[in-house]
PDB file of C-alpha atoms in Angstrom:
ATOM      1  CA  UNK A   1     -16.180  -6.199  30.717  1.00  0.00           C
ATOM      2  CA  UNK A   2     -16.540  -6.447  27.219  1.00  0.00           C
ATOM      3  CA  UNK A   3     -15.503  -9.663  25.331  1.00  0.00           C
ATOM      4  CA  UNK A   4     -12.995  -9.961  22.280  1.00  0.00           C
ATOM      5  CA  UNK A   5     -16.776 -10.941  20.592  1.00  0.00           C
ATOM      6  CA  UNK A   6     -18.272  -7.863  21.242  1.00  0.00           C
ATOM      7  CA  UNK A   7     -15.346  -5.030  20.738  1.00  0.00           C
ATOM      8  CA  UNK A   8     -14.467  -6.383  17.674  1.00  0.00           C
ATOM      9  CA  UNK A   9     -18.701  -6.561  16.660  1.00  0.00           C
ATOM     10  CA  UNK A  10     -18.495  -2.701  17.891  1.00  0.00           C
ATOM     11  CA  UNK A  11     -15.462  -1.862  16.074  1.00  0.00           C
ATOM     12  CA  UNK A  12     -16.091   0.167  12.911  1.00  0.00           C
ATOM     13  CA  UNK A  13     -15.807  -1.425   9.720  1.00  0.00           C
ATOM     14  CA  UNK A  14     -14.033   0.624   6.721  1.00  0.00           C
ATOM     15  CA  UNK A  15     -16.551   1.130   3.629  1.00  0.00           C
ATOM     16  CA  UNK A  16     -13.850  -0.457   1.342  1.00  0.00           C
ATOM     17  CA  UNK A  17     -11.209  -2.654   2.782  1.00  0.00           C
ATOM     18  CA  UNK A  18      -8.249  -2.293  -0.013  1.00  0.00           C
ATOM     19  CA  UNK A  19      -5.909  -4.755   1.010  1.00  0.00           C
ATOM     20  CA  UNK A  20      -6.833  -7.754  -0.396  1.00  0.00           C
ATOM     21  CA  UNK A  21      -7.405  -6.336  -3.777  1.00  0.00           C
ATOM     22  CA  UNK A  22      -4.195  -4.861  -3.639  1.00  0.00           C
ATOM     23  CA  UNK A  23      -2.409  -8.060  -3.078  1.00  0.00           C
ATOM     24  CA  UNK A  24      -4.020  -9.590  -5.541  1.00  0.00           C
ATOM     25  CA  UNK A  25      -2.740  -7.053  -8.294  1.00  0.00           C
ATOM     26  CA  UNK A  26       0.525  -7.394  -6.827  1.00  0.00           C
ATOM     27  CA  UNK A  27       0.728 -10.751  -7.334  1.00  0.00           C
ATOM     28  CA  UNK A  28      -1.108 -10.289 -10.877  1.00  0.00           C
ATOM     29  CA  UNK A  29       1.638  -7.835 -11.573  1.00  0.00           C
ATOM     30  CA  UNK A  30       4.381 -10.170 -10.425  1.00  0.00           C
ATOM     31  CA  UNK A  31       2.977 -13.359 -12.514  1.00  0.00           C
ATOM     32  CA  UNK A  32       2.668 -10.908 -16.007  1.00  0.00           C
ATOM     33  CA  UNK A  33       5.910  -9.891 -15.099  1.00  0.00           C
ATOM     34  CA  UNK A  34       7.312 -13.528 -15.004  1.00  0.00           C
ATOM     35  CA  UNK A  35       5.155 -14.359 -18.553  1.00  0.00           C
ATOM     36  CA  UNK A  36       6.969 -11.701 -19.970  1.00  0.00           C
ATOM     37  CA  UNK A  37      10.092 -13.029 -19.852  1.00  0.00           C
ATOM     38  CA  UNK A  38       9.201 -15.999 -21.428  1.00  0.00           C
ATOM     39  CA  UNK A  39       7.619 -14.078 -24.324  1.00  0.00           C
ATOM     40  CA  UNK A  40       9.503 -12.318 -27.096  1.00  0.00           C
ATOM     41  CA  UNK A  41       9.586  -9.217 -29.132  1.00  0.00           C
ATOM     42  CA  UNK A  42       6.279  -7.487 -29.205  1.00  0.00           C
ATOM     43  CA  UNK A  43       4.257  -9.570 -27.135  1.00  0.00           C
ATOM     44  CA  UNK A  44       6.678  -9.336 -24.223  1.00  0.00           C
ATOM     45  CA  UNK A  45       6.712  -5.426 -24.353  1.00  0.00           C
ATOM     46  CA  UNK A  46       3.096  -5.648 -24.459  1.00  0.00           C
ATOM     47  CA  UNK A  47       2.887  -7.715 -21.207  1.00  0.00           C
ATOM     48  CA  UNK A  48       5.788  -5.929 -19.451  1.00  0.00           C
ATOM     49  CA  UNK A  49       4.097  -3.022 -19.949  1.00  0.00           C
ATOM     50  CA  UNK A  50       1.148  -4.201 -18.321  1.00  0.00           C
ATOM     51  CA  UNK A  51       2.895  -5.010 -15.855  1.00  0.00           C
ATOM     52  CA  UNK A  52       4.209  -2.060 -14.961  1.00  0.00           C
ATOM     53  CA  UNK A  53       1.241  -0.351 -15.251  1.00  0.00           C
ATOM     54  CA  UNK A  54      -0.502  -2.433 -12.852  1.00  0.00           C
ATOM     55  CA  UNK A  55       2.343  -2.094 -10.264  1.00  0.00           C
ATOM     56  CA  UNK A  56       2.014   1.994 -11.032  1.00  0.00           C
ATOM     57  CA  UNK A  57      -1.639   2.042 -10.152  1.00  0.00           C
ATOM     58  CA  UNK A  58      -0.983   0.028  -7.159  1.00  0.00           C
ATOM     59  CA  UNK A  59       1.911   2.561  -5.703  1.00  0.00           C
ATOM     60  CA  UNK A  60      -0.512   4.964  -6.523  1.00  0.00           C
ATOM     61  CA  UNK A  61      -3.445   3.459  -4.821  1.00  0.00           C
ATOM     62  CA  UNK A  62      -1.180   2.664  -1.665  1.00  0.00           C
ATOM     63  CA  UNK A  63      -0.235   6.242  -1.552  1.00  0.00           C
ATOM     64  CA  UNK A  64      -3.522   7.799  -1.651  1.00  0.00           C
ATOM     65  CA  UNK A  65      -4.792   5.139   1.206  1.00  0.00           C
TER      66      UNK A  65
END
């Protein structure tokens, strides 16, 4: 009988495992979205918008997976 060792040794491992990355943009995301409310004018449309487009890629990304 095989042990919890050796299934999860035979067990195959994805090329890419996404999810860590992805939390970590969705947490980058979050915290530029926070900054940019402390901003003003410019520099907070600047930073809202890139936090939006980090939080589109990762819909995106989480889609396609």
């Amino acid at each position: 009988m095989p042990t919890c060792a050796s299934a999860q040794a035979s067990e195959p491992k994805a090329i890419f495992d996404l999810e860590e990355p992805i939390r970590l943009a969705e947490g980058a995301a979050a915290a530029l979205l926070i900054v940019s409310e402390t901003l003003s004018g410019e520099d907070q449309k600047s930073v809202g918008y890139l936090s939006n487009a980090i939080a589109d890629h990762v819909r995106d990304i989480r889609t396609q997976w």
